[in-house]
Amino acid sequence: MLTWEYPPRIVGGIARHCEGLAKALTKLDVEIHLITLDFPGTPLYEENEGVKIYRAKIEIGHPNFLTWVMIFNHFLEKKLAEVVKQASFDLIHLHDWLVAPAGIAAKHFLNLPLVATLHSTEHGRSGLHIPDSFTIDSWEWWTTYEASKIIVTSNSMKHEVCGHFHVPWEKVEIIPNGINLAKFQVSVDRNSVRARYGISPDEKLILYVGRLVPQKGVEYLIQAVPMVSSRYHNAKFVIVGEGWLRDYLQSLAHSTGHGWRIIFTGFIPDNEMIALMKSADVLVVPSIYEPFGIVALEGMAAGVPVVASQVGGLSEVIEHDKTGVFVYPRNPESVAWGIDHVLSNPGHAEWLVRNAFEKVKNVFSWEAIASRTIEVYKQVLGG
Amino acid sequence: MNSSSLTPTDSSLPEEFRFLCMLHNIGATTPERSLTIDEISRWVSMDTSVIRIHLQRLIEMGYVELTRIGEEDKYHLTHSGIRKVLTLYS
């Protein structure tokens, strides 16, 4: 398995996806050798819950982004060349275009079938406005061409991949993201968690968790703050995550006149993120592009009511007013309505939480997802 | 601002953040691989006075750390700086 991020190198959902999938596959007797990039303070080789993790050191760099990607792919290939001397493989499974050059090269020099999971597309993330985006788009197309099977995490991504890259419908399999429910079955002291962020037990805690990048739509949540606060004078907003848009969002928060209610935490570890989710009154997922939306699933597992934009994979994870509340994307008024819908109906919110938890338990366990992935592997291997 | 059109290489990215990305991509991610201002200047083809301003701001934000090695001041990204850069790419 090839991925550019794996814990503790956590950027977006790919690291968590690869960790959950690799560990679950290992439990089902699939031997996983995972090759990824290094992160300061982590060993270059370790075995974790049966997953053999190899980290490639990037020995040289380049200021240009795409050149840097090509260089680190060389070092992934070099690491792979070392690993194949010690073990033999049946197939290569790569995650996203960032490791496609190494994965595709490995397919050819090892003469092995290739499976590729596309977690999102450049077309969806940023649009195609500049030359580098066209290059990334071409890499993604090339990945779909070279792979025997493409895995996507939602029906909306299948439509996007088949439509944009002209991939045959039957070549693309939908396997959703999964979740490790056990991680969320911890008890937390709600009041002390809130106190760490200066929030008292009687205040309303409205939470966002995710990268601070345009496609996450955090600005629409911030624009909703004055509307929510006019009805809930005790509302506080916690924005968890890091990203290059952070300065802009902090200025925006300040400009609403309610900056004091909006707390930016930066990156926090998983256990703290879970504690915050379990202490919040609402989790808002205001994305404008979301191939899957694992944060919504995490909120559902943590037992917090989820208010989410009805876009992409979120449309398939949440059922409106049954397992969460949908709002319109890019629409602060709608976001404010969704938050109020939850806060003003505590009994209904509890019902949503119960339904959401049942759905997560029944549909999105890693065991189920690993089994479906093994079926794809079997198809590719002709078994 | 139409922020949805911004991408890692888009010229509308904040200048110091573009610089942080370059510092990351040339490998200054650990104390052992930290670089002097002159070395950074050669890599990224920027004037040392501009680099000095960016580094000062990035240190204040906690994304870059200064290490004094012998007589030289060297700079590298902190964990927080690395994560900041990586948020662009996935």
Coordinates of C-alpha atoms in Angstrom, one line a residue:
Chain A
M1 CA 0.0 0.0 0.0
L2 CA 1.3 3.4 -0.9
T3 CA 0.2 6.6 0.7
W4 CA 1.8 10.0 1.2
E5 CA 0.4 10.4 4.7
Y6 CA 0.0 7.9 7.6
P7 CA -0.2 8.7 11.3
P8 CA 1.4 10.6 12.9
R9 CA 1.8 12.4 9.6
I10 CA -1.9 13.4 9.5
V11 CA -3.1 16.0 7.1
G12 CA -6.6 15.1 5.9
G13 CA -8.7 12.0 5.9
I14 CA -6.3 9.9 3.9
A15 CA -4.1 9.1 6.8
R16 CA -7.0 8.0 8.9
H17 CA -8.5 6.0 6.0
C18 CA -5.2 4.2 5.3
E19 CA -4.7 3.4 9.0
G20 CA -8.2 2.0 9.5
L21 CA -8.1 0.0 6.3
A22 CA -4.6 -1.4 6.7
K23 CA -5.3 -2.5 10.3
A24 CA -8.6 -4.1 9.4
L25 CA -7.2 -5.9 6.4
T26 CA -4.4 -7.2 8.5
K27 CA -7.0 -8.7 10.9
L28 CA -8.5 -10.4 7.9
D29 CA -5.2 -12.1 7.2
V30 CA -4.1 -9.7 4.4
E31 CA -0.4 -8.9 4.8
I32 CA 0.1 -5.2 4.4
H33 CA 3.4 -3.5 3.7
L34 CA 2.7 0.2 3.8
I35 CA 5.1 2.6 2.3
T36 CA 4.8 6.3 3.2
L37 CA 6.8 9.5 3.8
D38 CA 8.8 10.2 6.9
F39 CA 7.7 12.6 9.7
P40 CA 10.1 14.0 12.2
G41 CA 10.5 11.8 15.3
T42 CA 9.0 8.6 13.7
P43 CA 11.0 5.5 13.0
L44 CA 11.8 4.6 9.4
Y45 CA 10.3 1.1 10.0
E46 CA 7.8 -0.1 12.5
E47 CA 5.1 -2.7 12.9
N48 CA 1.8 -1.5 14.3
E49 CA -1.1 -3.9 14.9
G50 CA 0.4 -6.2 12.2
V51 CA 0.8 -3.4 9.6
K52 CA 4.5 -3.2 8.4
I53 CA 5.2 0.5 7.9
Y54 CA 8.1 1.8 5.9
R55 CA 8.9 5.5 5.8
A56 CA 10.9 7.0 3.0
K57 CA 13.2 9.9 3.8
I58 CA 13.2 12.6 1.2
E59 CA 16.9 13.3 0.8
I60 CA 16.7 16.2 -1.6
G61 CA 14.1 18.9 -2.2
H62 CA 12.9 21.6 -4.6
P63 CA 10.9 24.7 -3.9
N64 CA 8.5 24.0 -6.7
F65 CA 5.6 21.9 -5.5
L66 CA 5.2 19.5 -8.5
T67 CA 9.0 19.0 -8.8
W68 CA 9.0 18.2 -5.0
V69 CA 6.2 15.6 -5.6
M70 CA 8.2 14.0 -8.4
I71 CA 11.3 13.9 -6.1
F72 CA 9.5 12.3 -3.2
N73 CA 8.0 9.7 -5.5
H74 CA 11.6 8.8 -6.5
F75 CA 12.4 8.1 -2.8
L76 CA 9.2 6.1 -2.4
E77 CA 10.3 4.0 -5.4
K78 CA 13.7 3.6 -3.8
K79 CA 12.1 2.4 -0.6
L80 CA 9.9 0.0 -2.5
A81 CA 13.0 -1.4 -4.2
E82 CA 14.4 -2.2 -0.8
V83 CA 11.2 -3.7 0.5
V84 CA 10.7 -6.1 -2.5
K85 CA 14.0 -7.7 -1.7
Q86 CA 12.5 -8.9 1.6
A87 CA 8.9 -9.7 0.7
S88 CA 6.8 -10.5 -2.3
F89 CA 3.5 -8.9 -3.2
D90 CA 0.3 -9.8 -5.0
L91 CA -0.8 -6.2 -5.9
I92 CA -0.1 -2.5 -5.4
H93 CA -2.8 -0.3 -3.8
L94 CA -2.1 3.4 -4.0
H95 CA -4.0 6.3 -2.4
D96 CA -4.4 9.5 -4.5
W97 CA -2.3 11.1 -7.3
L98 CA 0.5 12.2 -4.9
V99 CA 1.9 8.7 -4.9
A100 CA 0.7 7.7 -8.4
P101 CA 4.2 8.0 -10.1
A102 CA 5.7 5.5 -7.7
G103 CA 2.7 3.2 -7.7
I104 CA 2.4 3.1 -11.5
A105 CA 6.2 2.5 -11.9
A106 CA 5.9 -0.3 -9.3
K107 CA 3.0 -1.8 -11.3
H108 CA 5.3 -2.0 -14.4
F109 CA 8.6 -3.1 -12.9
L110 CA 7.0 -5.6 -10.6
N111 CA 4.4 -6.7 -13.1
L112 CA 1.6 -6.5 -10.6
P113 CA -1.9 -5.3 -10.8
L114 CA -2.7 -1.9 -9.5
V115 CA -5.7 -0.7 -7.4
A116 CA -6.1 3.0 -6.8
T117 CA -8.3 4.8 -4.3
L118 CA -9.1 8.3 -5.4
H119 CA -10.2 10.3 -2.3
S120 CA -10.9 13.5 -4.3
T121 CA -10.0 15.1 -7.6
E122 CA -8.1 18.3 -8.5
H123 CA -11.2 19.3 -10.6
G124 CA -13.4 19.1 -7.5
R125 CA -10.8 20.5 -5.0
S126 CA -9.7 23.6 -6.8
G127 CA -11.1 23.7 -10.3
L128 CA -8.7 23.8 -13.2
H129 CA -7.4 27.3 -13.4
I130 CA -3.6 27.1 -13.6
P131 CA -1.1 24.9 -15.3
D132 CA -0.1 23.0 -12.2
S133 CA -3.8 22.0 -11.7
F134 CA -3.9 20.7 -15.2
T135 CA -0.8 18.6 -14.5
I136 CA -2.4 17.2 -11.3
D137 CA -5.6 16.5 -13.3
S138 CA -3.5 14.6 -15.9
W139 CA -1.9 12.5 -13.2
E140 CA -5.3 11.6 -11.8
W141 CA -6.5 10.6 -15.2
W142 CA -3.3 8.6 -15.8
T143 CA -3.9 6.8 -12.5
T144 CA -7.5 5.9 -13.5
Y145 CA -6.0 4.6 -16.9
E146 CA -3.3 2.5 -15.3
A147 CA -5.3 1.0 -12.4
S148 CA -7.2 -2.3 -12.9
K149 CA -9.8 -1.0 -10.4
I150 CA -10.5 2.4 -9.0
I151 CA -12.0 2.7 -5.5
V152 CA -14.0 5.8 -4.5
T153 CA -15.7 6.5 -1.2
S154 CA -19.1 7.7 -2.4
N155 CA -21.5 7.5 -5.3
S156 CA -21.0 11.2 -6.0
M157 CA -17.3 10.6 -6.4
K158 CA -18.0 7.7 -8.8
H159 CA -20.1 10.1 -11.0
E160 CA -17.3 12.7 -10.8
V161 CA -14.5 10.2 -11.7
C162 CA -16.5 8.4 -14.5
G163 CA -17.7 11.7 -15.9
H164 CA -14.6 13.8 -15.7
F165 CA -12.0 11.1 -16.7
H166 CA -14.3 9.0 -19.0
V167 CA -13.7 5.9 -17.0
P168 CA -15.9 2.8 -17.6
W169 CA -18.6 2.6 -15.0
E170 CA -17.7 -1.0 -14.1
K171 CA -14.1 -0.1 -13.4
V172 CA -15.0 2.0 -10.4
E173 CA -16.1 0.5 -7.0
I174 CA -17.7 2.4 -4.2
I175 CA -16.4 1.5 -0.8
P176 CA -17.1 4.1 1.9
N177 CA -14.7 5.4 4.5
G178 CA -14.9 3.5 7.8
I179 CA -14.6 4.4 11.5
N180 CA -13.1 2.8 14.5
L181 CA -16.1 3.0 16.9
A182 CA -14.0 1.8 19.9
K183 CA -12.0 5.0 19.8
F184 CA -15.2 7.0 20.4
Q185 CA -16.4 4.8 23.3
V186 CA -14.5 6.7 25.9
S187 CA -16.1 8.7 28.7
V188 CA -15.0 12.3 29.0
D189 CA -15.6 15.0 31.7
R190 CA -17.6 17.4 29.5
N191 CA -17.1 20.3 31.9
S192 CA -13.4 20.0 32.2
V193 CA -13.0 19.6 28.4
R194 CA -15.1 22.8 27.9
A195 CA -13.1 24.6 30.6
R196 CA -9.9 24.0 28.6
Y197 CA -11.3 26.2 25.9
G198 CA -12.9 28.8 28.3
I199 CA -16.4 27.5 27.8
S200 CA -18.7 27.1 30.7
P201 CA -21.2 24.2 31.2
D202 CA -24.2 26.4 30.4
E203 CA -22.8 27.8 27.1
K204 CA -23.6 26.3 23.7
L205 CA -20.6 24.8 22.1
I206 CA -20.7 24.8 18.3
L207 CA -17.8 22.9 16.8
Y208 CA -16.0 22.7 13.5
V209 CA -13.3 20.1 12.8
G210 CA -11.3 20.0 9.6
R211 CA -8.6 21.6 7.5
L212 CA -8.9 25.3 7.1
V213 CA -8.9 25.4 3.3
P214 CA -11.5 26.8 0.9
Q215 CA -13.4 23.6 0.1
K216 CA -14.3 23.1 3.7
G217 CA -16.6 26.3 3.7
V218 CA -15.6 27.4 7.2
E219 CA -16.2 31.1 6.1
Y220 CA -20.0 30.3 5.8
L221 CA -20.0 29.0 9.4
I222 CA -18.2 32.2 10.6
Q223 CA -20.7 34.4 8.7
A224 CA -23.5 32.5 10.5
V225 CA -22.1 33.4 13.9
P226 CA -23.9 36.8 14.3
M227 CA -27.2 35.1 13.3
V228 CA -26.8 32.2 15.8
S229 CA -25.6 34.6 18.5
S230 CA -28.6 36.9 18.2
R231 CA -30.7 34.0 19.4
Y232 CA -28.2 32.2 21.6
H233 CA -26.3 34.8 23.6
N234 CA -24.3 32.1 25.2
A235 CA -23.0 30.5 22.0
K236 CA -19.3 29.8 21.6
F237 CA -17.7 28.5 18.4
V238 CA -14.6 26.3 18.4
I239 CA -12.7 25.9 15.1
V240 CA -10.4 22.9 15.2
G241 CA -7.8 22.4 12.5
E242 CA -5.0 24.0 10.6
G243 CA -4.7 25.3 7.0
W244 CA -3.4 28.1 4.9
L245 CA -6.7 29.9 5.1
R246 CA -6.4 30.4 8.9
D247 CA -5.3 34.0 8.9
Y248 CA -8.1 35.0 6.5
L249 CA -10.7 33.1 8.7
Q250 CA -9.4 34.7 11.9
S251 CA -9.7 38.2 10.3
L252 CA -13.2 37.3 9.1
A253 CA -14.1 36.1 12.6
H254 CA -12.8 39.4 14.0
S255 CA -14.8 41.4 11.4
T256 CA -18.1 39.8 12.5
G257 CA -17.8 41.7 15.9
H258 CA -18.1 38.3 17.6
G259 CA -14.5 37.3 17.4
W260 CA -14.4 36.7 21.1
R261 CA -16.9 33.9 20.7
I262 CA -14.8 32.1 18.1
I263 CA -11.8 30.0 19.3
F264 CA -9.2 28.7 16.8
T265 CA -7.4 25.8 18.4
G266 CA -5.0 24.8 15.5
F267 CA -4.1 21.2 15.2
I268 CA -5.1 19.0 18.2
P269 CA -4.4 15.2 18.7
D270 CA -7.2 12.7 18.0
N271 CA -8.1 12.0 21.6
E272 CA -8.6 15.7 22.3
M273 CA -10.7 16.0 19.1
I274 CA -12.9 13.1 20.3
A275 CA -13.2 14.7 23.7
L276 CA -14.3 18.0 22.1
M277 CA -16.8 16.2 19.9
K278 CA -18.3 14.5 22.9
S279 CA -18.5 17.8 24.8
A280 CA -20.1 19.8 21.9
D281 CA -23.8 20.7 21.3
V282 CA -23.5 20.7 17.5
L283 CA -20.9 19.7 15.0
V284 CA -21.0 21.8 11.8
V285 CA -19.6 20.5 8.5
P286 CA -20.1 23.4 6.1
S287 CA -18.1 22.0 3.1
I288 CA -18.6 23.1 -0.4
Y289 CA -16.8 20.1 -1.8
E290 CA -16.6 16.8 0.1
P291 CA -16.0 13.5 -1.6
F292 CA -16.9 11.6 1.6
G293 CA -16.9 13.7 4.8
I294 CA -15.3 11.5 7.4
V295 CA -15.7 14.2 10.0
A296 CA -19.5 13.8 9.9
L297 CA -19.0 10.1 10.5
E298 CA -16.8 10.9 13.5
G299 CA -19.4 13.2 14.9
M300 CA -22.1 10.6 14.5
A301 CA -19.8 8.1 16.3
A302 CA -19.1 10.6 19.1
G303 CA -22.8 11.2 19.7
V304 CA -23.0 14.9 18.7
P305 CA -25.7 16.2 16.4
V306 CA -24.3 16.9 12.9
V307 CA -25.3 19.8 10.8
A308 CA -23.8 19.5 7.3
S309 CA -23.9 20.9 3.8
Q310 CA -25.8 18.7 1.4
V311 CA -22.8 18.1 -1.0
G312 CA -21.0 15.1 -2.4
G313 CA -20.5 12.2 -0.1
L314 CA -22.2 13.9 2.9
S315 CA -25.5 13.4 1.0
E316 CA -24.8 9.6 1.4
V317 CA -23.6 9.6 5.0
I318 CA -26.4 11.7 6.4
E319 CA -30.2 11.4 6.0
H320 CA -31.8 14.7 6.6
D321 CA -33.7 15.0 9.9
K322 CA -33.0 11.4 10.6
T323 CA -29.3 11.0 11.2
G324 CA -28.4 14.7 11.0
V325 CA -29.5 18.0 9.5
F326 CA -28.7 19.2 6.0
V327 CA -28.2 22.8 5.1
Y328 CA -27.5 24.6 1.8
P329 CA -23.8 24.9 0.9
R330 CA -22.3 28.4 0.7
N331 CA -25.3 29.8 2.7
P332 CA -24.7 31.3 6.1
E333 CA -28.4 31.8 6.7
S334 CA -29.0 28.1 6.1
V335 CA -26.1 27.1 8.4
A336 CA -27.6 29.3 11.1
W337 CA -31.0 27.6 10.6
G338 CA -29.5 24.2 10.9
I339 CA -27.7 25.0 14.1
D340 CA -30.9 26.5 15.6
H341 CA -32.9 23.5 14.4
V342 CA -30.7 21.3 16.6
L343 CA -30.3 23.7 19.6
S344 CA -33.9 24.5 19.9
N345 CA -35.1 20.9 19.8
P346 CA -33.0 19.0 22.4
G347 CA -35.3 15.9 22.3
H348 CA -35.1 15.8 18.5
A349 CA -31.4 16.3 18.6
E350 CA -31.1 13.2 20.9
W351 CA -33.2 11.2 18.5
L352 CA -30.9 12.2 15.6
V353 CA -27.8 11.2 17.6
R354 CA -29.3 7.8 18.4
N355 CA -30.2 7.1 14.7
A356 CA -26.8 8.4 13.6
F357 CA -24.9 6.1 16.0
E358 CA -26.9 3.0 14.8
K359 CA -26.1 3.9 11.2
V360 CA -22.4 4.2 11.8
K361 CA -22.3 0.9 13.7
N362 CA -24.2 -1.0 11.0
V363 CA -22.7 0.5 7.8
F364 CA -19.3 2.1 8.4
S365 CA -17.3 -0.4 10.4
W366 CA -13.7 -1.0 9.2
E367 CA -14.3 -4.8 9.2
A368 CA -17.1 -4.4 6.7
I369 CA -15.0 -2.0 4.5
A370 CA -11.9 -4.2 4.6
S371 CA -14.1 -7.2 3.5
R372 CA -15.4 -5.2 0.5
T373 CA -11.8 -4.2 -0.3
I374 CA -10.7 -7.8 -0.3
E375 CA -13.5 -8.5 -2.8
V376 CA -12.0 -5.9 -5.1
Y377 CA -8.5 -7.4 -4.7
K378 CA -9.9 -10.8 -5.6
Q379 CA -11.5 -9.4 -8.8
V380 CA -8.2 -7.8 -9.8
L381 CA -6.3 -11.0 -9.1
G382 CA -8.9 -13.0 -11.0
G383 CA -9.9 -15.0 -8.0
Chain B
M1 CA -11.8 37.2 -2.5
N2 CA -12.8 34.1 -4.4
S3 CA -11.0 31.8 -2.1
S4 CA -12.3 28.6 -3.8
S5 CA -10.0 29.1 -6.7
L6 CA -6.8 29.1 -4.6
T7 CA -4.5 26.2 -5.0
P8 CA -1.0 25.4 -3.7
T9 CA 0.8 27.1 -6.5
D10 CA -1.7 30.0 -7.0
S11 CA -0.1 33.4 -6.8
S12 CA -3.0 34.6 -4.5
L13 CA -1.6 32.5 -1.6
P14 CA -0.2 34.7 1.2
E15 CA 3.4 35.5 0.4
E16 CA 4.8 34.1 3.7
F17 CA 2.9 31.0 3.3
R18 CA 4.2 30.4 -0.2
F19 CA 7.6 30.9 1.3
L20 CA 6.8 28.4 4.1
C21 CA 5.9 25.8 1.4
M22 CA 9.2 26.4 -0.4
L23 CA 11.1 26.0 2.9
H24 CA 9.2 22.7 3.4
N25 CA 9.8 21.5 -0.1
I26 CA 13.5 22.1 0.0
G27 CA 13.7 19.8 3.0
A28 CA 14.2 22.2 6.0
T29 CA 12.0 20.1 8.2
T30 CA 14.3 19.0 11.1
P31 CA 17.0 20.7 13.1
E32 CA 19.6 18.5 11.4
R33 CA 18.4 19.8 8.0
S34 CA 18.0 23.4 9.0
L35 CA 19.4 26.0 6.6
T36 CA 21.0 29.4 6.9
I37 CA 19.4 32.5 5.3
D38 CA 22.1 32.4 2.6
E39 CA 21.4 28.8 1.8
I40 CA 17.7 29.4 1.7
S41 CA 18.3 32.4 -0.6
R42 CA 20.2 30.2 -3.1
W43 CA 17.5 27.6 -3.1
V44 CA 14.5 29.9 -3.6
S45 CA 16.1 32.8 -5.5
M46 CA 14.8 35.4 -3.1
D47 CA 16.6 38.4 -1.6
T48 CA 17.9 37.7 2.0
S49 CA 16.2 40.8 3.3
V50 CA 12.8 39.5 2.2
I51 CA 13.6 36.1 3.6
R52 CA 14.5 37.6 6.9
I53 CA 11.1 39.3 7.1
H54 CA 9.2 36.1 6.2
L55 CA 11.2 34.0 8.7
Q56 CA 10.6 36.5 11.5
R57 CA 6.8 36.4 10.9
L58 CA 6.8 32.6 10.6
I59 CA 8.8 32.2 13.9
E60 CA 6.2 34.5 15.6
M61 CA 3.4 32.3 14.3
G62 CA 5.2 29.1 15.5
Y63 CA 5.7 27.6 12.1
V64 CA 9.5 28.0 12.0
E65 CA 12.2 27.5 14.6
L66 CA 15.6 29.2 14.8
T67 CA 18.5 27.0 15.9
R68 CA 22.0 28.4 16.6
I69 CA 24.6 26.0 15.4
G70 CA 28.1 27.2 16.1
E71 CA 28.2 30.7 14.8
E72 CA 25.3 30.2 12.4
D73 CA 21.6 30.9 12.7
K74 CA 19.7 28.1 10.9
Y75 CA 16.0 27.7 10.3
H76 CA 13.6 24.7 10.0
L77 CA 9.9 24.1 10.1
T78 CA 8.2 23.0 13.4
H79 CA 5.7 20.2 13.4
S80 CA 3.0 22.8 13.3
G81 CA 4.7 24.4 10.3
I82 CA 4.9 21.0 8.5
R83 CA 1.2 20.4 9.2
K84 CA 0.3 23.8 7.9
V85 CA 2.0 23.1 4.6
L86 CA 0.6 19.7 4.3
T87 CA -3.0 21.0 4.6
L88 CA -2.5 22.3 1.0
Y89 CA -1.8 19.0 -0.6
S90 CA -4.6 16.6 0.2

